[in-house]
Amino acid sequence: MTLIKMLLSQQKSKTKKVKLMTSQTPSLSFEVFPPNPAVGNEKILLALDDMKGSAPHFISVTASNNKYNIKETTVPLADHIQNDLAIPTIAHLPAIYLSKEKVADTLRELDAVGVNRILALRGDIIPGVEPLKDFRYATDLIEFIKAEAPNFDIIGACYPEGHPDSPNQISDIQNLKKKVDAGCSSLVTQLFFDNERFYDFQDKCTLAGIDVPIYAGIMPILNRNQALRLLKTCENIHLPRKFRAILDKYEHDPESLRAAGLAYAVDQIVDLVTQDVAGVHLYTMNNAETARHIYEATHSLFKHHSQVGAL
Ligand code: FAD
C-alpha cells in the first residue's frame, strides 16, 4: 500500500468523502489591455496571434477610466479578437466618468461589431477628478444596459478580499448580491495570491445567494517593477509567506523571479481547477509568452470542448 493510500484509509472514517470529479468544465481565459494609442497596436496584435494558439475560452479587453477614448482603444481591439481571431470577447466598460449618452453610444459601437459581452464596471474614482452623476455604482450601469441593450451579456467584477472602498466584506458581498441581481451572468475576481481567501469568499457568496459562476483572476508576477507596483496598489491583498519569500529572495535576480512567479501562478491554478473553480482568468499583461507558458503547464486540466457560445 502506498503512503498516500495508507493515510487516506486512516482518515476515511474521520472526514467526509472528498469530491474528486465535477461535470463542469473550467474555462481558461485571458485579459489584455489596449496599448497607449500613441504606441500603436503592432505588439498586441502579434501577442494575440500567439495567444490564439492557447484556445482561450474568451479574452477580455480592459478600458481606460478617463484617459483614453474607448472608441479608439477598447472597441477596435475587441472587434479584432471577436471577428478576425474568432475568440469570444468581453469589452470592459468603466462608467463613473461617462454620461448615459456616451455609454449608449459605446454599446451601439460594440453591438455593430458583434461584441455584446460587457464587463460592467464603476471604475476607480480618481483623486481630484469629479465623477459624473449618471453611474454611481456598477449596478446603475448594469440596470442601464439591461434596459438599453437587453441582448448584451453582462459580467461583473468582484473582490475576494473586499473592495478597498468597502467598510467590511459583509457590506461588499451585500452590494455584490445587488449587482448580480441587477443582471450579471458571471463574475471575474480581482487578482489574489491566497487561494484560501478565494474559497472563503466563494462560500460567503453561496451563503448570500450569489449563484453565478465566479472566474478566478490570476496574475503571474514576472518582474520587480510589476511586483513593486502591485504592492503599492493592492494593499488589501494578502501575500502568503511563500509568495513574500519569492519576492524577497529573487528581487534582484530577474530570471529566478520570473521562473518562481510563473511556478507560483501555475500552482495556484492547479489547486483552483482541482477544487472545481468555474474558470481561471489570466491577467496576461499582454505577454503572450506568459499566457503560453501557463497554458502549456496546465492545459490538460482544462478541457476546451468549444470556444463558441455562452461563457
Ligand atoms: P462597484 O461594484 O460599483 O463597487 C464599488 C464599491 O461600491 C464597492 O465598495 C461596493 O461595495 C460599493 N457599492 C456597490 N454598490 C453599492 C450600492 N448600491 N450602495 C453602496 N455601495 C455600493 N478599472 C478600469 O478602469 N478599467 C478596467 O478595464 C477594469 N477592469 C477590471 C476588471 C476586473 C476583473 C476587476 C476586479 C476590476 C477592474 N477594474 C477596472 C477596476 C474597477 O473599476 C475598480 O475596482 C473600481 O473601484 C470598482 O469597480 P466595480 O465595478 O467593482 O464597482
mmCIF file of C-alpha atoms and ligand atoms in Angstrom:
data_model
loop_
_atom_site.group_PDB
_atom_site.id
_atom_site.type_symbol
_atom_site.label_atom_id
_atom_site.label_comp_id
_atom_site.label_asym_id
_atom_site.label_seq_id
_atom_site.Cartn_x
_atom_site.Cartn_y
_atom_site.Cartn_z
ATOM 1 C CA MET A 1 0.000 0.000 0.000
ATOM 2 C CA THR A 2 1.358 3.435 -0.920
ATOM 3 C CA LEU A 3 1.846 6.068 1.755
ATOM 4 C CA ILE A 4 -0.963 8.238 0.378
ATOM 5 C CA LYS A 5 -3.392 5.280 0.340
ATOM 6 C CA MET A 6 -2.452 4.417 3.922
ATOM 7 C CA LEU A 7 -3.052 7.994 5.053
ATOM 8 C CA LEU A 8 -6.324 8.169 3.187
ATOM 9 C CA SER A 9 -7.622 4.927 4.615
ATOM 10 C CA GLN A 10 -6.730 6.126 8.128
ATOM 11 C CA GLN A 11 -8.572 9.408 7.532
ATOM 12 C CA LYS A 12 -11.581 7.847 5.820
ATOM 13 C CA SER A 13 -13.595 7.386 8.964
ATOM 14 C CA LYS A 14 -12.883 10.933 10.173
ATOM 15 C CA THR A 15 -13.556 13.004 7.062
ATOM 16 C CA LYS A 16 -16.353 13.402 4.580
ATOM 17 C CA LYS A 17 -15.786 11.966 1.112
ATOM 18 C CA VAL A 18 -13.745 14.417 -0.970
ATOM 19 C CA LYS A 19 -15.400 15.482 -4.217
ATOM 20 C CA LEU A 20 -12.960 14.354 -6.888
ATOM 21 C CA MET A 21 -14.866 14.938 -10.091
ATOM 22 C CA THR A 22 -17.169 17.582 -11.432
ATOM 23 C CA SER A 23 -19.284 17.643 -14.532
ATOM 24 C CA GLN A 24 -18.433 21.312 -15.019
ATOM 25 C CA THR A 25 -15.613 22.177 -17.427
ATOM 26 C CA PRO A 26 -13.473 25.028 -16.117
ATOM 27 C CA SER A 27 -12.537 27.751 -18.566
ATOM 28 C CA LEU A 28 -9.149 29.370 -19.164
ATOM 29 C CA SER A 29 -9.488 32.949 -20.377
ATOM 30 C CA PHE A 30 -7.164 35.927 -20.802
ATOM 31 C CA GLU A 31 -7.245 39.644 -20.112
ATOM 32 C CA VAL A 32 -5.412 42.094 -22.367
ATOM 33 C CA PHE A 33 -5.246 45.881 -22.354
ATOM 34 C CA PRO A 34 -5.227 48.240 -25.338
ATOM 35 C CA PRO A 35 -1.869 49.989 -25.620
ATOM 36 C CA ASN A 36 -1.474 53.735 -25.464
ATOM 37 C CA PRO A 37 -2.808 54.916 -28.881
ATOM 38 C CA ALA A 38 0.475 56.788 -29.445
ATOM 39 C CA VAL A 39 2.355 53.455 -29.282
ATOM 40 C CA GLY A 40 0.048 51.614 -31.710
ATOM 41 C CA ASN A 41 -1.305 48.065 -31.841
ATOM 42 C CA GLU A 42 1.535 46.225 -33.598
ATOM 43 C CA LYS A 43 2.831 44.408 -30.489
ATOM 44 C CA ILE A 44 -0.539 43.473 -29.067
ATOM 45 C CA LEU A 45 -1.717 42.090 -32.417
ATOM 46 C CA LEU A 46 1.316 39.778 -32.537
ATOM 47 C CA ALA A 47 0.736 38.757 -28.915
ATOM 48 C CA LEU A 48 -2.917 37.981 -29.657
ATOM 49 C CA ASP A 49 -1.962 35.793 -32.634
ATOM 50 C CA ASP A 50 0.223 33.799 -30.295
ATOM 51 C CA MET A 51 -2.486 33.663 -27.582
ATOM 52 C CA LYS A 52 -4.964 32.236 -30.070
ATOM 53 C CA GLY A 53 -2.854 29.062 -30.034
ATOM 54 C CA SER A 54 -3.870 28.513 -26.411
ATOM 55 C CA ALA A 55 -7.567 28.430 -27.433
ATOM 56 C CA PRO A 56 -8.751 30.732 -24.653
ATOM 57 C CA HIS A 57 -12.411 30.338 -23.766
ATOM 58 C CA PHE A 58 -12.691 34.120 -24.053
ATOM 59 C CA ILE A 59 -10.492 37.227 -23.987
ATOM 60 C CA SER A 60 -11.466 40.381 -22.140
ATOM 61 C CA VAL A 61 -10.212 43.825 -23.160
ATOM 62 C CA THR A 62 -9.782 46.456 -20.477
ATOM 63 C CA ALA A 63 -10.853 50.084 -20.884
ATOM 64 C CA SER A 64 -9.386 53.282 -19.576
ATOM 65 C CA ASN A 65 -11.395 55.044 -16.925
ATOM 66 C CA ASN A 66 -10.875 58.579 -18.208
ATOM 67 C CA LYS A 67 -7.534 58.689 -20.025
ATOM 68 C CA TYR A 68 -8.275 57.301 -23.495
ATOM 69 C CA ASN A 69 -11.369 57.202 -25.649
ATOM 70 C CA ILE A 70 -12.850 53.687 -25.526
ATOM 71 C CA LYS A 71 -13.965 54.041 -29.149
ATOM 72 C CA GLU A 72 -10.330 54.314 -30.278
ATOM 73 C CA THR A 73 -8.847 51.741 -27.915
ATOM 74 C CA THR A 74 -11.082 49.006 -26.472
ATOM 75 C CA VAL A 75 -13.641 48.808 -29.301
ATOM 76 C CA PRO A 76 -11.219 48.159 -32.222
ATOM 77 C CA LEU A 77 -9.195 45.628 -30.229
ATOM 78 C CA ALA A 78 -12.363 43.796 -29.126
ATOM 79 C CA ASP A 79 -13.545 43.849 -32.760
ATOM 80 C CA HIS A 80 -10.261 42.251 -33.894
ATOM 81 C CA ILE A 81 -10.373 39.493 -31.267
ATOM 82 C CA GLN A 82 -14.045 38.703 -31.847
ATOM 83 C CA ASN A 83 -14.091 38.879 -35.654
ATOM 84 C CA ASP A 84 -10.563 38.294 -37.007
ATOM 85 C CA LEU A 85 -9.469 35.773 -34.393
ATOM 86 C CA ALA A 86 -12.954 34.328 -33.755
ATOM 87 C CA ILE A 87 -12.467 34.275 -29.994
ATOM 88 C CA PRO A 88 -15.430 35.291 -27.795
ATOM 89 C CA THR A 89 -14.660 38.754 -26.443
ATOM 90 C CA ILE A 90 -15.689 40.763 -23.417
ATOM 91 C CA ALA A 91 -15.274 44.547 -23.510
ATOM 92 C CA HIS A 92 -14.676 46.236 -20.147
ATOM 93 C CA LEU A 93 -16.697 49.386 -19.544
ATOM 94 C CA PRO A 94 -15.936 51.579 -16.511
ATOM 95 C CA ALA A 95 -18.706 54.195 -16.333
ATOM 96 C CA ILE A 96 -18.101 56.567 -13.436
ATOM 97 C CA TYR A 97 -16.769 59.241 -15.825
ATOM 98 C CA LEU A 98 -19.257 58.531 -18.637
ATOM 99 C CA SER A 99 -22.676 60.008 -19.378
ATOM 100 C CA LYS A 100 -25.676 57.874 -20.304
ATOM 101 C CA GLU A 101 -25.367 59.141 -23.889
ATOM 102 C CA LYS A 102 -21.714 58.071 -24.087
ATOM 103 C CA VAL A 103 -22.499 54.612 -22.689
ATOM 104 C CA ALA A 104 -25.406 54.194 -25.116
ATOM 105 C CA ASP A 105 -23.044 55.192 -27.980
ATOM 106 C CA THR A 106 -20.393 52.725 -26.849
ATOM 107 C CA LEU A 107 -22.970 49.921 -26.625
ATOM 108 C CA ARG A 108 -24.074 50.687 -30.189
ATOM 109 C CA GLU A 109 -20.429 50.656 -31.392
ATOM 110 C CA LEU A 110 -19.764 47.322 -29.732
ATOM 111 C CA ASP A 111 -23.020 45.835 -30.973
ATOM 112 C CA ALA A 112 -22.197 46.955 -34.524
ATOM 113 C CA VAL A 113 -19.017 44.819 -34.444
ATOM 114 C CA GLY A 114 -20.774 41.881 -32.781
ATOM 115 C CA VAL A 115 -19.211 42.296 -29.334
ATOM 116 C CA ASN A 116 -22.108 42.028 -26.933
ATOM 117 C CA ARG A 117 -20.470 40.913 -23.759
ATOM 118 C CA ILE A 118 -19.622 43.653 -21.271
ATOM 119 C CA LEU A 119 -17.672 43.649 -18.023
ATOM 120 C CA ALA A 120 -19.757 46.385 -16.399
ATOM 121 C CA LEU A 121 -17.637 48.443 -14.015
ATOM 122 C CA ARG A 122 -17.924 51.523 -11.909
ATOM 123 C CA GLY A 123 -14.224 52.332 -12.374
ATOM 124 C CA ASP A 124 -11.876 53.861 -9.811
ATOM 125 C CA ILE A 125 -12.585 57.340 -8.537
ATOM 126 C CA ILE A 126 -9.516 59.399 -9.420
ATOM 127 C CA PRO A 127 -8.484 61.827 -6.670
ATOM 128 C CA GLY A 128 -9.291 65.380 -7.747
ATOM 129 C CA VAL A 129 -11.416 64.312 -10.729
ATOM 130 C CA GLU A 130 -15.118 64.773 -10.021
ATOM 131 C CA PRO A 131 -17.222 61.765 -11.195
ATOM 132 C CA LEU A 132 -20.271 62.316 -13.386
ATOM 133 C CA LYS A 133 -23.620 61.575 -11.752
ATOM 134 C CA ASP A 134 -25.076 59.040 -14.209
ATOM 135 C CA PHE A 135 -23.422 55.852 -12.914
ATOM 136 C CA ARG A 136 -22.569 55.906 -9.241
ATOM 137 C CA TYR A 137 -22.125 52.158 -8.941
ATOM 138 C CA ALA A 138 -21.658 49.288 -11.387
ATOM 139 C CA THR A 139 -25.238 48.276 -10.545
ATOM 140 C CA ASP A 140 -26.527 51.532 -12.112
ATOM 141 C CA LEU A 141 -24.640 50.675 -15.305
ATOM 142 C CA ILE A 142 -25.974 47.111 -15.342
ATOM 143 C CA GLU A 143 -29.569 48.352 -14.961
ATOM 144 C CA PHE A 144 -28.967 50.834 -17.774
ATOM 145 C CA ILE A 145 -27.534 48.176 -20.133
ATOM 146 C CA LYS A 146 -30.397 45.802 -19.335
ATOM 147 C CA ALA A 147 -32.897 48.489 -20.353
ATOM 148 C CA GLU A 148 -30.940 49.953 -23.278
ATOM 149 C CA ALA A 149 -29.390 46.828 -24.833
ATOM 150 C CA PRO A 150 -31.062 43.693 -23.462
ATOM 151 C CA ASN A 151 -29.173 41.459 -25.923
ATOM 152 C CA PHE A 152 -25.901 42.124 -24.032
ATOM 153 C CA ASP A 153 -24.458 39.557 -21.659
ATOM 154 C CA ILE A 154 -23.239 41.347 -18.547
ATOM 155 C CA ILE A 155 -20.360 40.249 -16.347
ATOM 156 C CA GLY A 156 -19.403 41.919 -13.053
ATOM 157 C CA ALA A 157 -16.188 42.406 -11.060
ATOM 158 C CA CYS A 158 -15.756 41.071 -7.536
ATOM 159 C CA TYR A 159 -13.170 41.224 -4.772
ATOM 160 C CA PRO A 160 -12.361 38.085 -2.746
ATOM 161 C CA GLU A 161 -10.610 40.231 -0.117
ATOM 162 C CA GLY A 162 -13.137 43.084 -0.246
ATOM 163 C CA HIS A 163 -13.202 46.237 -2.339
ATOM 164 C CA PRO A 164 -10.962 48.953 -0.828
ATOM 165 C CA ASP A 165 -13.925 51.403 -0.598
ATOM 166 C CA SER A 166 -15.988 48.957 1.461
ATOM 167 C CA PRO A 167 -16.091 49.283 5.245
ATOM 168 C CA ASN A 168 -16.181 45.483 5.545
ATOM 169 C CA GLN A 169 -16.596 42.310 3.495
ATOM 170 C CA ILE A 170 -20.211 41.802 4.560
ATOM 171 C CA SER A 171 -21.388 45.081 3.037
ATOM 172 C CA ASP A 172 -19.256 44.376 -0.044
ATOM 173 C CA ILE A 173 -20.947 40.997 -0.537
ATOM 174 C CA GLN A 174 -24.394 42.543 0.079
ATOM 175 C CA ASN A 175 -23.630 45.073 -2.677
ATOM 176 C CA LEU A 176 -22.324 42.268 -4.894
ATOM 177 C CA LYS A 177 -25.625 40.421 -4.451
ATOM 178 C CA LYS A 178 -27.473 43.577 -5.654
ATOM 179 C CA LYS A 179 -25.109 43.742 -8.620
ATOM 180 C CA VAL A 180 -25.726 40.109 -9.595
ATOM 181 C CA ASP A 181 -29.498 40.502 -9.125
ATOM 182 C CA ALA A 182 -29.400 43.522 -11.438
ATOM 183 C CA GLY A 183 -28.308 41.152 -14.214
ATOM 184 C CA CYS A 184 -24.764 39.685 -14.115
ATOM 185 C CA SER A 185 -24.430 36.247 -15.646
ATOM 186 C CA SER A 186 -20.960 35.705 -14.130
ATOM 187 C CA LEU A 187 -18.250 37.429 -12.095
ATOM 188 C CA VAL A 188 -14.499 37.869 -12.508
ATOM 189 C CA THR A 189 -12.353 38.401 -9.428
ATOM 190 C CA GLN A 190 -9.621 40.848 -8.692
ATOM 191 C CA LEU A 191 -6.234 39.118 -8.616
ATOM 192 C CA PHE A 192 -5.348 37.228 -5.458
ATOM 193 C CA PHE A 193 -2.393 35.160 -4.253
ATOM 194 C CA ASP A 194 -4.020 33.242 -1.434
ATOM 195 C CA ASN A 195 -6.442 30.629 -2.731
ATOM 196 C CA GLU A 196 -7.869 30.122 0.766
ATOM 197 C CA ARG A 197 -9.182 33.710 0.682
ATOM 198 C CA PHE A 198 -10.874 32.928 -2.625
ATOM 199 C CA TYR A 199 -12.526 29.756 -1.312
ATOM 200 C CA ASP A 200 -13.722 31.629 1.764
ATOM 201 C CA PHE A 201 -15.200 34.348 -0.476
ATOM 202 C CA GLN A 202 -16.905 31.732 -2.687
ATOM 203 C CA ASP A 203 -18.520 30.174 0.397
ATOM 204 C CA LYS A 204 -19.758 33.588 1.562
ATOM 205 C CA CYS A 205 -21.185 34.293 -1.894
ATOM 206 C CA THR A 206 -23.051 30.985 -1.801
ATOM 207 C CA LEU A 207 -24.473 31.854 1.636
ATOM 208 C CA ALA A 208 -25.531 35.266 0.277
ATOM 209 C CA GLY A 209 -27.402 33.557 -2.577
ATOM 210 C CA ILE A 210 -24.910 34.556 -5.288
ATOM 211 C CA ASP A 211 -25.023 31.590 -7.612
ATOM 212 C CA VAL A 212 -23.414 32.743 -10.874
ATOM 213 C CA PRO A 213 -20.018 31.348 -11.993
ATOM 214 C CA ILE A 214 -17.046 33.134 -10.418
ATOM 215 C CA TYR A 215 -13.893 33.251 -12.559
ATOM 216 C CA ALA A 216 -10.688 33.494 -10.556
ATOM 217 C CA GLY A 217 -8.323 36.299 -11.626
ATOM 218 C CA ILE A 218 -4.694 35.145 -11.575
ATOM 219 C CA MET A 219 -1.706 37.362 -12.265
ATOM 220 C CA PRO A 220 1.750 35.780 -12.577
ATOM 221 C CA ILE A 221 4.431 38.045 -11.119
ATOM 222 C CA LEU A 222 7.259 38.280 -13.621
ATOM 223 C CA ASN A 223 9.485 41.170 -12.645
ATOM 224 C CA ARG A 224 10.455 43.519 -9.845
ATOM 225 C CA ASN A 225 8.681 46.620 -11.193
ATOM 226 C CA GLN A 226 5.442 44.753 -11.575
ATOM 227 C CA ALA A 227 5.787 43.417 -8.020
ATOM 228 C CA LEU A 228 6.500 46.893 -6.633
ATOM 229 C CA ARG A 229 3.513 48.395 -8.477
ATOM 230 C CA LEU A 230 1.343 45.643 -7.166
ATOM 231 C CA LEU A 231 2.459 46.079 -3.565
ATOM 232 C CA LYS A 232 1.664 49.794 -3.848
ATOM 233 C CA THR A 233 -1.760 49.499 -5.450
ATOM 234 C CA CYS A 234 -3.192 46.339 -3.886
ATOM 235 C CA GLU A 235 -2.795 46.988 -0.180
ATOM 236 C CA ASN A 236 -5.782 44.840 0.747
ATOM 237 C CA ILE A 237 -4.443 41.705 -0.945
ATOM 238 C CA HIS A 238 -2.930 39.100 1.334
ATOM 239 C CA LEU A 239 0.537 37.940 0.344
ATOM 240 C CA PRO A 240 1.167 34.454 1.739
ATOM 241 C CA ARG A 241 4.561 33.776 3.279
ATOM 242 C CA LYS A 242 5.521 31.540 0.333
ATOM 243 C CA PHE A 243 4.809 34.406 -2.076
ATOM 244 C CA ARG A 244 6.616 37.058 0.007
ATOM 245 C CA ALA A 245 9.649 34.764 0.198
ATOM 246 C CA ILE A 246 9.823 34.685 -3.610
ATOM 247 C CA LEU A 247 9.726 38.489 -3.795
ATOM 248 C CA ASP A 248 12.351 38.851 -1.058
ATOM 249 C CA LYS A 249 14.752 36.243 -2.341
ATOM 250 C CA TYR A 250 14.668 36.972 -6.067
ATOM 251 C CA GLU A 251 14.081 40.724 -6.037
ATOM 252 C CA HIS A 252 17.418 41.315 -7.788
ATOM 253 C CA ASP A 253 17.528 38.114 -9.822
ATOM 254 C CA PRO A 254 15.140 38.673 -12.768
ATOM 255 C CA GLU A 255 15.426 35.179 -14.218
ATOM 256 C CA SER A 256 14.659 33.419 -10.943
ATOM 257 C CA LEU A 257 11.892 35.882 -10.071
ATOM 258 C CA ARG A 258 10.185 35.182 -13.387
ATOM 259 C CA ALA A 259 10.573 31.401 -13.030
ATOM 260 C CA ALA A 260 9.283 31.414 -9.448
ATOM 261 C CA GLY A 261 6.433 33.840 -10.297
ATOM 262 C CA LEU A 262 5.235 31.586 -13.107
ATOM 263 C CA ALA A 263 5.552 28.464 -10.955
ATOM 264 C CA TYR A 264 3.548 30.171 -8.200
ATOM 265 C CA ALA A 265 0.738 31.046 -10.643
ATOM 266 C CA VAL A 266 0.703 27.504 -12.058
ATOM 267 C CA ASP A 267 0.495 26.128 -8.530
ATOM 268 C CA GLN A 268 -2.471 28.403 -7.758
ATOM 269 C CA ILE A 269 -4.237 27.342 -10.965
ATOM 270 C CA VAL A 270 -3.697 23.615 -10.379
ATOM 271 C CA ASP A 271 -5.234 23.990 -6.927
ATOM 272 C CA LEU A 272 -8.164 26.100 -8.207
ATOM 273 C CA VAL A 273 -9.037 23.712 -11.010
ATOM 274 C CA THR A 274 -8.685 20.712 -8.726
ATOM 275 C CA GLN A 275 -11.129 22.401 -6.364
ATOM 276 C CA ASP A 276 -13.662 22.941 -9.154
ATOM 277 C CA VAL A 277 -13.286 26.647 -9.895
ATOM 278 C CA ALA A 278 -15.659 27.822 -12.653
ATOM 279 C CA GLY A 279 -12.755 29.280 -14.586
ATOM 280 C CA VAL A 280 -9.356 30.967 -14.419
ATOM 281 C CA HIS A 281 -8.988 34.433 -15.921
ATOM 282 C CA LEU A 282 -5.327 35.155 -16.550
ATOM 283 C CA TYR A 283 -4.122 38.742 -16.312
ATOM 284 C CA THR A 284 -1.626 38.378 -19.166
ATOM 285 C CA MET A 285 -0.263 41.973 -19.120
ATOM 286 C CA ASN A 286 -0.250 41.486 -22.927
ATOM 287 C CA ASN A 287 2.567 38.974 -22.554
ATOM 288 C CA ALA A 288 1.968 36.069 -24.952
ATOM 289 C CA GLU A 289 4.914 34.098 -23.609
ATOM 290 C CA THR A 290 3.375 34.092 -20.140
ATOM 291 C CA ALA A 291 -0.008 33.009 -21.473
ATOM 292 C CA ARG A 292 1.619 30.207 -23.455
ATOM 293 C CA HIS A 293 3.702 29.043 -20.504
ATOM 294 C CA ILE A 294 0.643 28.875 -18.246
ATOM 295 C CA TYR A 295 -1.400 27.172 -20.941
ATOM 296 C CA GLU A 296 1.275 24.546 -21.601
ATOM 297 C CA ALA A 297 1.724 23.826 -17.909
ATOM 298 C CA THR A 298 -1.988 23.469 -17.172
ATOM 299 C CA HIS A 299 -3.924 22.760 -20.376
ATOM 300 C CA SER A 300 -4.557 19.113 -19.615
ATOM 301 C CA LEU A 301 -6.631 20.317 -16.644
ATOM 302 C CA PHE A 302 -8.869 22.444 -18.866
ATOM 303 C CA LYS A 303 -10.866 20.588 -21.449
ATOM 304 C CA HIS A 304 -11.742 23.056 -24.157
ATOM 305 C CA HIS A 305 -14.622 21.446 -25.981
ATOM 306 C CA SER A 306 -15.815 24.699 -27.512
ATOM 307 C CA GLN A 307 -14.837 28.334 -27.737
ATOM 308 C CA VAL A 308 -18.147 29.416 -29.084
ATOM 309 C CA GLY A 309 -21.400 30.097 -27.281
ATOM 310 C CA ALA A 310 -22.282 31.217 -23.804
ATOM 311 C CA LEU A 311 -19.456 31.760 -21.367
HETATM 312 P P1 FAD B 1 -18.918 48.589 -7.758
HETATM 313 O O1 FAD B 1 -19.465 47.218 -7.942
HETATM 314 O O2 FAD B 1 -19.828 49.729 -8.037
HETATM 315 O O3 FAD B 1 -18.369 48.693 -6.265
HETATM 316 C C1 FAD B 1 -17.563 49.782 -5.861
HETATM 317 C C2 FAD B 1 -17.724 49.993 -4.371
HETATM 318 O O4 FAD B 1 -19.039 50.495 -4.097
HETATM 319 C C3 FAD B 1 -17.599 48.729 -3.534
HETATM 320 O O5 FAD B 1 -17.012 49.080 -2.316
HETATM 321 C C4 FAD B 1 -19.034 48.288 -3.332
HETATM 322 O O6 FAD B 1 -19.200 47.508 -2.157
HETATM 323 C C5 FAD B 1 -19.743 49.624 -3.233
HETATM 324 N N1 FAD B 1 -21.132 49.552 -3.728
HETATM 325 C C6 FAD B 1 -21.550 48.922 -4.841
HETATM 326 N N2 FAD B 1 -22.892 49.093 -4.978
HETATM 327 C C7 FAD B 1 -23.295 49.856 -3.929
HETATM 328 C C8 FAD B 1 -24.547 50.381 -3.526
HETATM 329 N N3 FAD B 1 -25.665 50.131 -4.234
HETATM 330 N N4 FAD B 1 -24.601 51.141 -2.384
HETATM 331 C C9 FAD B 1 -23.470 51.394 -1.677
HETATM 332 N N5 FAD B 1 -22.246 50.919 -2.018
HETATM 333 C C10 FAD B 1 -22.166 50.168 -3.133
HETATM 334 N N6 FAD B 1 -10.980 49.529 -13.977
HETATM 335 C C11 FAD B 1 -10.866 50.229 -15.132
HETATM 336 O O7 FAD B 1 -10.795 51.456 -15.121
HETATM 337 N N7 FAD B 1 -10.807 49.590 -16.347
HETATM 338 C C12 FAD B 1 -10.902 48.236 -16.464
HETATM 339 O O8 FAD B 1 -10.856 47.694 -17.569
HETATM 340 C C13 FAD B 1 -11.030 47.464 -15.254
HETATM 341 N N8 FAD B 1 -11.135 46.119 -15.291
HETATM 342 C C14 FAD B 1 -11.331 45.418 -14.127
HETATM 343 C C15 FAD B 1 -11.500 44.017 -14.187
HETATM 344 C C16 FAD B 1 -11.701 43.284 -13.028
HETATM 345 C C17 FAD B 1 -11.891 41.792 -13.111
HETATM 346 C C18 FAD B 1 -11.719 43.942 -11.758
HETATM 347 C C19 FAD B 1 -11.909 43.147 -10.496
HETATM 348 C C20 FAD B 1 -11.553 45.327 -11.687
HETATM 349 C C21 FAD B 1 -11.374 46.071 -12.858
HETATM 350 N N9 FAD B 1 -11.206 47.459 -12.830
HETATM 351 C C22 FAD B 1 -11.075 48.172 -13.996
HETATM 352 C C23 FAD B 1 -11.137 48.174 -11.544
HETATM 353 C C24 FAD B 1 -12.526 48.652 -11.071
HETATM 354 O O9 FAD B 1 -13.013 49.626 -11.971
HETATM 355 C C25 FAD B 1 -12.343 49.251 -9.665
HETATM 356 O O10 FAD B 1 -12.027 48.239 -8.752
HETATM 357 C C26 FAD B 1 -13.495 50.097 -9.157
HETATM 358 O O11 FAD B 1 -13.032 50.798 -7.992
HETATM 359 C C27 FAD B 1 -14.743 49.339 -8.750
HETATM 360 O O12 FAD B 1 -15.465 48.931 -9.814
HETATM 361 P P2 FAD B 1 -16.723 47.919 -9.606
HETATM 362 O O13 FAD B 1 -17.402 47.812 -10.889
HETATM 363 O O14 FAD B 1 -16.292 46.689 -8.929
HETATM 364 O O15 FAD B 1 -17.606 48.829 -8.583
#
